[in-house]
JSON list of N, CA and C in Angstrom, two decimals:
[
{"chain": "A", "resi": 1, "resn": "LYS", "atom": "N", "xyz": [15.77, -61.28, -50.67]},
{"chain": "A", "resi": 1, "resn": "LYS", "atom": "CA", "xyz": [16.89, -61.37, -49.77]},
{"chain": "A", "resi": 1, "resn": "LYS", "atom": "C", "xyz": [16.38, -61.44, -48.34]},
{"chain": "A", "resi": 2, "resn": "MET", "atom": "N", "xyz": [16.97, -62.33, -47.54]},
{"chain": "A", "resi": 2, "resn": "MET", "atom": "CA", "xyz": [16.55, -62.49, -46.15]},
{"chain": "A", "resi": 2, "resn": "MET", "atom": "C", "xyz": [17.64, -62.02, -45.21]},
{"chain": "A", "resi": 3, "resn": "ILE", "atom": "N", "xyz": [17.21, -61.44, -44.12]},
{"chain": "A", "resi": 3, "resn": "ILE", "atom": "CA", "xyz": [18.13, -61.05, -43.06]},
{"chain": "A", "resi": 3, "resn": "ILE", "atom": "C", "xyz": [17.61, -61.64, -41.76]},
{"chain": "A", "resi": 4, "resn": "VAL", "atom": "N", "xyz": [18.50, -62.26, -41.01]},
{"chain": "A", "resi": 4, "resn": "VAL", "atom": "CA", "xyz": [18.12, -62.85, -39.74]},
{"chain": "A", "resi": 4, "resn": "VAL", "atom": "C", "xyz": [18.86, -62.10, -38.64]},
{"chain": "A", "resi": 5, "resn": "VAL", "atom": "N", "xyz": [18.11, -61.69, -37.64]},
{"chain": "A", "resi": 5, "resn": "VAL", "atom": "CA", "xyz": [18.69, -61.00, -36.50]},
{"chain": "A", "resi": 5, "resn": "VAL", "atom": "C", "xyz": [18.29, -61.75, -35.25]},
{"chain": "A", "resi": 6, "resn": "LYS", "atom": "N", "xyz": [19.28, -62.13, -34.46]},
{"chain": "A", "resi": 6, "resn": "LYS", "atom": "CA", "xyz": [18.99, -62.84, -33.22]},
{"chain": "A", "resi": 6, "resn": "LYS", "atom": "C", "xyz": [19.17, -61.88, -32.04]},
{"chain": "A", "resi": 7, "resn": "ILE", "atom": "N", "xyz": [18.14, -61.77, -31.26]},
{"chain": "A", "resi": 7, "resn": "ILE", "atom": "CA", "xyz": [18.17, -60.93, -30.06]},
{"chain": "A", "resi": 7, "resn": "ILE", "atom": "C", "xyz": [17.08, -61.44, -29.13]},
{"chain": "A", "resi": 8, "resn": "SER", "atom": "N", "xyz": [17.26, -61.24, -27.86]},
{"chain": "A", "resi": 8, "resn": "SER", "atom": "CA", "xyz": [16.23, -61.68, -26.92]},
{"chain": "A", "resi": 8, "resn": "SER", "atom": "C", "xyz": [15.00, -60.78, -27.07]},
{"chain": "A", "resi": 9, "resn": "ILE", "atom": "N", "xyz": [13.86, -61.33, -26.72]},
{"chain": "A", "resi": 9, "resn": "ILE", "atom": "CA", "xyz": [12.61, -60.56, -26.80]},
{"chain": "A", "resi": 9, "resn": "ILE", "atom": "C", "xyz": [12.69, -59.33, -25.90]},
{"chain": "A", "resi": 10, "resn": "THR", "atom": "N", "xyz": [13.28, -59.48, -24.74]},
{"chain": "A", "resi": 10, "resn": "THR", "atom": "CA", "xyz": [13.40, -58.33, -23.85]},
{"chain": "A", "resi": 10, "resn": "THR", "atom": "C", "xyz": [14.34, -57.28, -24.43]},
{"chain": "A", "resi": 11, "resn": "GLY", "atom": "N", "xyz": [15.29, -57.70, -25.24]},
{"chain": "A", "resi": 11, "resn": "GLY", "atom": "CA", "xyz": [16.23, -56.78, -25.86]},
{"chain": "A", "resi": 11, "resn": "GLY", "atom": "C", "xyz": [15.58, -55.83, -26.84]},
{"chain": "A", "resi": 12, "resn": "ILE", "atom": "N", "xyz": [14.46, -56.24, -27.44]},
{"chain": "A", "resi": 12, "resn": "ILE", "atom": "CA", "xyz": [13.77, -55.37, -28.39]},
{"chain": "A", "resi": 12, "resn": "ILE", "atom": "C", "xyz": [12.58, -54.68, -27.74]},
{"chain": "A", "resi": 13, "resn": "ARG", "atom": "N", "xyz": [12.45, -54.87, -26.43]},
{"chain": "A", "resi": 13, "resn": "ARG", "atom": "CA", "xyz": [11.43, -54.19, -25.63]},
{"chain": "A", "resi": 13, "resn": "ARG", "atom": "C", "xyz": [9.99, -54.47, -26.10]},
{"chain": "A", "resi": 14, "resn": "TRP", "atom": "N", "xyz": [9.70, -55.75, -26.35]},
{"chain": "A", "resi": 14, "resn": "TRP", "atom": "CA", "xyz": [8.33, -56.13, -26.70]},
{"chain": "A", "resi": 14, "resn": "TRP", "atom": "C", "xyz": [7.43, -55.92, -25.51]},
{"chain": "A", "resi": 15, "resn": "LYS", "atom": "N", "xyz": [6.23, -55.55, -25.78]},
{"chain": "A", "resi": 15, "resn": "LYS", "atom": "CA", "xyz": [5.25, -55.40, -24.71]},
{"chain": "A", "resi": 15, "resn": "LYS", "atom": "C", "xyz": [4.81, -56.79, -24.26]},
{"chain": "A", "resi": 16, "resn": "LEU", "atom": "N", "xyz": [4.59, -56.93, -22.97]},
{"chain": "A", "resi": 16, "resn": "LEU", "atom": "CA", "xyz": [4.22, -58.24, -22.41]},
{"chain": "A", "resi": 16, "resn": "LEU", "atom": "C", "xyz": [2.97, -58.82, -23.07]},
{"chain": "A", "resi": 17, "resn": "GLN", "atom": "N", "xyz": [2.08, -57.98, -23.51]},
{"chain": "A", "resi": 17, "resn": "GLN", "atom": "CA", "xyz": [0.84, -58.48, -24.12]},
{"chain": "A", "resi": 17, "resn": "GLN", "atom": "C", "xyz": [1.09, -59.23, -25.42]},
{"chain": "A", "resi": 18, "resn": "TYR", "atom": "N", "xyz": [2.25, -59.04, -26.03]},
{"chain": "A", "resi": 18, "resn": "TYR", "atom": "CA", "xyz": [2.56, -59.70, -27.30]},
{"chain": "A", "resi": 18, "resn": "TYR", "atom": "C", "xyz": [3.37, -60.98, -27.14]},
{"chain": "A", "resi": 19, "resn": "PHE", "atom": "N", "xyz": [3.85, -61.26, -25.93]},
{"chain": "A", "resi": 19, "resn": "PHE", "atom": "CA", "xyz": [4.67, -62.47, -25.74]},
{"chain": "A", "resi": 19, "resn": "PHE", "atom": "C", "xyz": [3.92, -63.75, -26.07]},
{"chain": "A", "resi": 20, "resn": "LEU", "atom": "N", "xyz": [2.72, -63.92, -25.54]},
{"chain": "A", "resi": 20, "resn": "LEU", "atom": "CA", "xyz": [1.97, -65.16, -25.79]},
{"chain": "A", "resi": 20, "resn": "LEU", "atom": "C", "xyz": [1.61, -65.31, -27.27]},
{"chain": "A", "resi": 21, "resn": "PRO", "atom": "N", "xyz": [1.08, -64.28, -27.95]},
{"chain": "A", "resi": 21, "resn": "PRO", "atom": "CA", "xyz": [0.82, -64.45, -29.38]},
{"chain": "A", "resi": 21, "resn": "PRO", "atom": "C", "xyz": [2.09, -64.77, -30.19]},
{"chain": "A", "resi": 22, "resn": "LEU", "atom": "N", "xyz": [3.21, -64.16, -29.81]},
{"chain": "A", "resi": 22, "resn": "LEU", "atom": "CA", "xyz": [4.46, -64.45, -30.51]},
{"chain": "A", "resi": 22, "resn": "LEU", "atom": "C", "xyz": [4.89, -65.89, -30.27]},
{"chain": "A", "resi": 23, "resn": "LYS", "atom": "N", "xyz": [4.79, -66.35, -29.03]},
{"chain": "A", "resi": 23, "resn": "LYS", "atom": "CA", "xyz": [5.16, -67.72, -28.70]},
{"chain": "A", "resi": 23, "resn": "LYS", "atom": "C", "xyz": [4.26, -68.70, -29.48]},
{"chain": "A", "resi": 24, "resn": "THR", "atom": "N", "xyz": [2.98, -68.39, -29.56]},
{"chain": "A", "resi": 24, "resn": "THR", "atom": "CA", "xyz": [2.04, -69.24, -30.30]},
{"chain": "A", "resi": 24, "resn": "THR", "atom": "C", "xyz": [2.40, -69.27, -31.78]},
{"chain": "A", "resi": 25, "resn": "LEU", "atom": "N", "xyz": [2.73, -68.11, -32.35]},
{"chain": "A", "resi": 25, "resn": "LEU", "atom": "CA", "xyz": [3.11, -68.05, -33.76]},
{"chain": "A", "resi": 25, "resn": "LEU", "atom": "C", "xyz": [4.38, -68.85, -34.02]},
{"chain": "A", "resi": 26, "resn": "VAL", "atom": "N", "xyz": [5.38, -68.68, -33.19]},
{"chain": "A", "resi": 26, "resn": "VAL", "atom": "CA", "xyz": [6.64, -69.41, -33.37]},
{"chain": "A", "resi": 26, "resn": "VAL", "atom": "C", "xyz": [6.40, -70.91, -33.26]},
{"chain": "A", "resi": 27, "resn": "SER", "atom": "N", "xyz": [5.59, -71.33, -32.31]},
{"chain": "A", "resi": 27, "resn": "SER", "atom": "CA", "xyz": [5.28, -72.75, -32.14]},
{"chain": "A", "resi": 27, "resn": "SER", "atom": "C", "xyz": [4.56, -73.30, -33.37]},
{"chain": "A", "resi": 28, "resn": "THR", "atom": "N", "xyz": [3.59, -72.55, -33.87]},
{"chain": "A", "resi": 28, "resn": "THR", "atom": "CA", "xyz": [2.83, -72.97, -35.05]},
{"chain": "A", "resi": 28, "resn": "THR", "atom": "C", "xyz": [3.74, -73.10, -36.26]},
{"chain": "A", "resi": 29, "resn": "VAL", "atom": "N", "xyz": [4.60, -72.11, -36.49]},
{"chain": "A", "resi": 29, "resn": "VAL", "atom": "CA", "xyz": [5.53, -72.15, -37.62]},
{"chain": "A", "resi": 29, "resn": "VAL", "atom": "C", "xyz": [6.48, -73.33, -37.48]},
{"chain": "A", "resi": 30, "resn": "HIS", "atom": "N", "xyz": [6.97, -73.57, -36.27]},
{"chain": "A", "resi": 30, "resn": "HIS", "atom": "CA", "xyz": [7.88, -74.70, -36.04]},
{"chain": "A", "resi": 30, "resn": "HIS", "atom": "C", "xyz": [7.20, -76.03, -36.39]},
{"chain": "A", "resi": 31, "resn": "ILE", "atom": "N", "xyz": [5.99, -76.21, -35.93]},
{"chain": "A", "resi": 31, "resn": "ILE", "atom": "CA", "xyz": [5.25, -77.45, -36.22]},
{"chain": "A", "resi": 31, "resn": "ILE", "atom": "C", "xyz": [5.01, -77.59, -37.72]},
{"chain": "A", "resi": 32, "resn": "LEU", "atom": "N", "xyz": [4.62, -76.51, -38.37]},
{"chain": "A", "resi": 32, "resn": "LEU", "atom": "CA", "xyz": [4.37, -76.53, -39.81]},
{"chain": "A", "resi": 32, "resn": "LEU", "atom": "C", "xyz": [5.63, -76.91, -40.59]},
{"chain": "A", "resi": 33, "resn": "VAL", "atom": "N", "xyz": [6.75, -76.30, -40.24]},
{"chain": "A", "resi": 33, "resn": "VAL", "atom": "CA", "xyz": [8.02, -76.59, -40.93]},
{"chain": "A", "resi": 33, "resn": "VAL", "atom": "C", "xyz": [8.45, -78.03, -40.68]},
{"chain": "A", "resi": 34, "resn": "THR", "atom": "N", "xyz": [8.34, -78.48, -39.44]},
{"chain": "A", "resi": 34, "resn": "THR", "atom": "CA", "xyz": [8.71, -79.86, -39.10]},
{"chain": "A", "resi": 34, "resn": "THR", "atom": "C", "xyz": [7.88, -80.86, -39.89]},
{"chain": "A", "resi": 35, "resn": "HIS", "atom": "N", "xyz": [6.58, -80.65, -39.96]},
{"chain": "A", "resi": 35, "resn": "HIS", "atom": "CA", "xyz": [5.70, -81.57, -40.69]},
{"chain": "A", "resi": 35, "resn": "HIS", "atom": "C", "xyz": [5.94, -81.48, -42.20]},
{"chain": "A", "resi": 36, "resn": "THR", "atom": "N", "xyz": [6.22, -80.29, -42.70]},
{"chain": "A", "resi": 36, "resn": "THR", "atom": "CA", "xyz": [6.49, -80.14, -44.13]},
{"chain": "A", "resi": 36, "resn": "THR", "atom": "C", "xyz": [7.72, -80.94, -44.53]},
{"chain": "A", "resi": 37, "resn": "PHE", "atom": "N", "xyz": [8.80, -80.83, -43.76]},
{"chain": "A", "resi": 37, "resn": "PHE", "atom": "CA", "xyz": [10.01, -81.56, -44.12]},
{"chain": "A", "resi": 37, "resn": "PHE", "atom": "C", "xyz": [9.85, -83.07, -43.91]},
{"chain": "A", "resi": 38, "resn": "ALA", "atom": "N", "xyz": [9.07, -83.47, -42.92]},
{"chain": "A", "resi": 38, "resn": "ALA", "atom": "CA", "xyz": [8.80, -84.90, -42.74]},
{"chain": "A", "resi": 38, "resn": "ALA", "atom": "C", "xyz": [8.01, -85.44, -43.95]},
{"chain": "A", "resi": 39, "resn": "PHE", "atom": "N", "xyz": [7.06, -84.65, -44.43]},
{"chain": "A", "resi": 39, "resn": "PHE", "atom": "CA", "xyz": [6.27, -85.06, -45.58]},
{"chain": "A", "resi": 39, "resn": "PHE", "atom": "C", "xyz": [7.14, -85.13, -46.84]},
{"chain": "A", "resi": 40, "resn": "LEU", "atom": "N", "xyz": [8.04, -84.14, -47.00]},
{"chain": "A", "resi": 40, "resn": "LEU", "atom": "CA", "xyz": [8.97, -84.19, -48.14]},
{"chain": "A", "resi": 40, "resn": "LEU", "atom": "C", "xyz": [9.84, -85.44, -48.09]},
{"chain": "A", "resi": 41, "resn": "LYS", "atom": "N", "xyz": [10.32, -85.76, -46.91]},
{"chain": "A", "resi": 41, "resn": "LYS", "atom": "CA", "xyz": [11.15, -86.95, -46.75]},
{"chain": "A", "resi": 41, "resn": "LYS", "atom": "C", "xyz": [10.36, -88.19, -47.16]},
{"chain": "A", "resi": 42, "resn": "TYR", "atom": "N", "xyz": [9.10, -88.27, -46.74]},
{"chain": "A", "resi": 42, "resn": "TYR", "atom": "CA", "xyz": [8.24, -89.39, -47.10]},
{"chain": "A", "resi": 42, "resn": "TYR", "atom": "C", "xyz": [8.06, -89.47, -48.62]},
{"chain": "A", "resi": 43, "resn": "ILE", "atom": "N", "xyz": [7.79, -88.32, -49.25]},
{"chain": "A", "resi": 43, "resn": "ILE", "atom": "CA", "xyz": [7.59, -88.30, -50.70]},
{"chain": "A", "resi": 43, "resn": "ILE", "atom": "C", "xyz": [8.85, -88.78, -51.42]},
{"chain": "A", "resi": 44, "resn": "PHE", "atom": "N", "xyz": [10.02, -88.28, -51.00]},
{"chain": "A", "resi": 44, "resn": "PHE", "atom": "CA", "xyz": [11.26, -88.69, -51.66]},
{"chain": "A", "resi": 44, "resn": "PHE", "atom": "C", "xyz": [11.55, -90.17, -51.46]},
{"chain": "A", "resi": 45, "resn": "ILE", "atom": "N", "xyz": [11.32, -90.68, -50.28]},
{"chain": "A", "resi": 45, "resn": "ILE", "atom": "CA", "xyz": [11.56, -92.10, -50.02]},
{"chain": "A", "resi": 45, "resn": "ILE", "atom": "C", "xyz": [10.63, -92.96, -50.87]},
{"chain": "A", "resi": 46, "resn": "GLN", "atom": "N", "xyz": [9.35, -92.56, -50.94]},
{"chain": "A", "resi": 46, "resn": "GLN", "atom": "CA", "xyz": [8.40, -93.31, -51.75]},
{"chain": "A", "resi": 46, "resn": "GLN", "atom": "C", "xyz": [8.80, -93.30, -53.23]},
{"chain": "A", "resi": 47, "resn": "GLU", "atom": "N", "xyz": [9.23, -92.15, -53.70]},
{"chain": "A", "resi": 47, "resn": "GLU", "atom": "CA", "xyz": [9.63, -92.04, -55.11]},
{"chain": "A", "resi": 47, "resn": "GLU", "atom": "C", "xyz": [10.86, -92.89, -55.39]},
{"chain": "A", "resi": 48, "resn": "LEU", "atom": "N", "xyz": [11.82, -92.88, -54.47]},
{"chain": "A", "resi": 48, "resn": "LEU", "atom": "CA", "xyz": [13.02, -93.69, -54.66]},
{"chain": "A", "resi": 48, "resn": "LEU", "atom": "C", "xyz": [12.71, -95.19, -54.60]},
{"chain": "A", "resi": 49, "resn": "GLU", "atom": "N", "xyz": [11.76, -95.59, -53.78]},
{"chain": "A", "resi": 49, "resn": "GLU", "atom": "CA", "xyz": [11.37, -97.01, -53.73]},
{"chain": "A", "resi": 49, "resn": "GLU", "atom": "C", "xyz": [10.68, -97.44, -55.01]},
{"chain": "A", "resi": 50, "resn": "ASN", "atom": "N", "xyz": [9.92, -96.53, -55.61]},
{"chain": "A", "resi": 50, "resn": "ASN", "atom": "CA", "xyz": [9.18, -96.86, -56.83]},
{"chain": "A", "resi": 50, "resn": "ASN", "atom": "C", "xyz": [9.99, -96.66, -58.10]},
{"chain": "A", "resi": 51, "resn": "ASN", "atom": "N", "xyz": [11.03, -95.83, -58.02]},
{"chain": "A", "resi": 51, "resn": "ASN", "atom": "CA", "xyz": [11.80, -95.49, -59.21]},
{"chain": "A", "resi": 51, "resn": "ASN", "atom": "C", "xyz": [13.25, -95.25, -58.80]},
{"chain": "A", "resi": 52, "resn": "LEU", "atom": "N", "xyz": [14.09, -96.24, -58.97]},
{"chain": "A", "resi": 52, "resn": "LEU", "atom": "CA", "xyz": [15.49, -96.11, -58.58]},
{"chain": "A", "resi": 52, "resn": "LEU", "atom": "C", "xyz": [16.24, -95.09, -59.43]},
{"chain": "A", "resi": 53, "resn": "ALA", "atom": "N", "xyz": [15.68, -94.73, -60.57]},
{"chain": "A", "resi": 53, "resn": "ALA", "atom": "CA", "xyz": [16.30, -93.73, -61.44]},
{"chain": "A", "resi": 53, "resn": "ALA", "atom": "C", "xyz": [15.86, -92.31, -61.09]},
{"chain": "A", "resi": 54, "resn": "PHE", "atom": "N", "xyz": [15.05, -92.17, -60.06]},
{"chain": "A", "resi": 54, "resn": "PHE", "atom": "CA", "xyz": [14.57, -90.84, -59.65]},
{"chain": "A", "resi": 54, "resn": "PHE", "atom": "C", "xyz": [15.77, -89.94, -59.36]},
{"chain": "A", "resi": 55, "resn": "ALA", "atom": "N", "xyz": [15.77, -88.76, -59.97]},
{"chain": "A", "resi": 55, "resn": "ALA", "atom": "CA", "xyz": [16.90, -87.82, -59.83]},
{"chain": "A", "resi": 55, "resn": "ALA", "atom": "C", "xyz": [16.68, -86.96, -58.57]},
{"chain": "A", "resi": 56, "resn": "LEU", "atom": "N", "xyz": [17.04, -87.52, -57.44]},
{"chain": "A", "resi": 56, "resn": "LEU", "atom": "CA", "xyz": [16.86, -86.83, -56.17]},
{"chain": "A", "resi": 56, "resn": "LEU", "atom": "C", "xyz": [17.66, -85.52, -56.11]},
{"chain": "A", "resi": 57, "resn": "GLU", "atom": "N", "xyz": [18.83, -85.52, -56.72]},
{"chain": "A", "resi": 57, "resn": "GLU", "atom": "CA", "xyz": [19.68, -84.33, -56.68]},
{"chain": "A", "resi": 57, "resn": "GLU", "atom": "C", "xyz": [19.03, -83.12, -57.36]},
{"chain": "A", "resi": 58, "resn": "ASP", "atom": "N", "xyz": [18.06, -83.35, -58.25]},
{"chain": "A", "resi": 58, "resn": "ASP", "atom": "CA", "xyz": [17.36, -82.24, -58.89]},
{"chain": "A", "resi": 58, "resn": "ASP", "atom": "C", "xyz": [16.42, -81.53, -57.90]},
{"chain": "A", "resi": 59, "resn": "SER", "atom": "N", "xyz": [15.98, -82.25, -56.88]},
{"chain": "A", "resi": 59, "resn": "SER", "atom": "CA", "xyz": [15.06, -81.67, -55.91]},
{"chain": "A", "resi": 59, "resn": "SER", "atom": "C", "xyz": [15.73, -81.22, -54.63]},
{"chain": "A", "resi": 60, "resn": "VAL", "atom": "N", "xyz": [16.87, -81.78, -54.34]},
{"chain": "A", "resi": 60, "resn": "VAL", "atom": "CA", "xyz": [17.57, -81.43, -53.09]},
{"chain": "A", "resi": 60, "resn": "VAL", "atom": "C", "xyz": [18.52, -80.29, -53.37]},
{"chain": "A", "resi": 61, "resn": "ASN", "atom": "N", "xyz": [17.97, -79.09, -53.35]},
{"chain": "A", "resi": 61, "resn": "ASN", "atom": "CA", "xyz": [18.79, -77.88, -53.54]},
{"chain": "A", "resi": 61, "resn": "ASN", "atom": "C", "xyz": [18.13, -76.71, -52.80]},
{"chain": "A", "resi": 62, "resn": "VAL", "atom": "N", "xyz": [18.89, -75.67, -52.60]},
{"chain": "A", "resi": 62, "resn": "VAL", "atom": "CA", "xyz": [18.41, -74.52, -51.84]},
{"chain": "A", "resi": 62, "resn": "VAL", "atom": "C", "xyz": [17.18, -73.89, -52.46]},
{"chain": "A", "resi": 63, "resn": "GLY", "atom": "N", "xyz": [17.17, -73.78, -53.78]},
{"chain": "A", "resi": 63, "resn": "GLY", "atom": "CA", "xyz": [16.03, -73.18, -54.46]},
{"chain": "A", "resi": 63, "resn": "GLY", "atom": "C", "xyz": [14.73, -73.91, -54.20]},
{"chain": "A", "resi": 64, "resn": "PHE", "atom": "N", "xyz": [14.79, -75.23, -54.24]},
{"chain": "A", "resi": 64, "resn": "PHE", "atom": "CA", "xyz": [13.60, -76.04, -53.97]},
{"chain": "A", "resi": 64, "resn": "PHE", "atom": "C", "xyz": [13.07, -75.80, -52.57]},
{"chain": "A", "resi": 65, "resn": "TYR", "atom": "N", "xyz": [13.96, -75.84, -51.59]},
{"chain": "A", "resi": 65, "resn": "TYR", "atom": "CA", "xyz": [13.54, -75.70, -50.20]},
{"chain": "A", "resi": 65, "resn": "TYR", "atom": "C", "xyz": [13.10, -74.27, -49.86]},
{"chain": "A", "resi": 66, "resn": "SER", "atom": "N", "xyz": [13.65, -73.29, -50.54]},
{"chain": "A", "resi": 66, "resn": "SER", "atom": "CA", "xyz": [13.19, -71.93, -50.27]},
{"chain": "A", "resi": 66, "resn": "SER", "atom": "C", "xyz": [11.78, -71.70, -50.82]},
{"chain": "A", "resi": 67, "resn": "GLU", "atom": "N", "xyz": [11.40, -72.46, -51.84]},
{"chain": "A", "resi": 67, "resn": "GLU", "atom": "CA", "xyz": [10.05, -72.39, -52.36]},
{"chain": "A", "resi": 67, "resn": "GLU", "atom": "C", "xyz": [9.06, -73.07, -51.44]},
{"chain": "A", "resi": 68, "resn": "VAL", "atom": "N", "xyz": [9.52, -74.12, -50.74]},
{"chain": "A", "resi": 68, "resn": "VAL", "atom": "CA", "xyz": [8.65, -74.85, -49.82]},
{"chain": "A", "resi": 68, "resn": "VAL", "atom": "C", "xyz": [8.33, -73.94, -48.66]}
]
């Protein structure tokens, strides 16, 4: 189970020394997620071009993406 809490960094009283590492981590995760979904899109498009009977709906679901 996941819980998401949105609050400003200053609201949780982070120490200034952790701001840059946190920003770097968030940036890295964002890039990784963006590239992962772009790669998935490429794979699905290639599969659909090669096989029109490809069951895309079997892969496009919440369970699949939560595993990615």
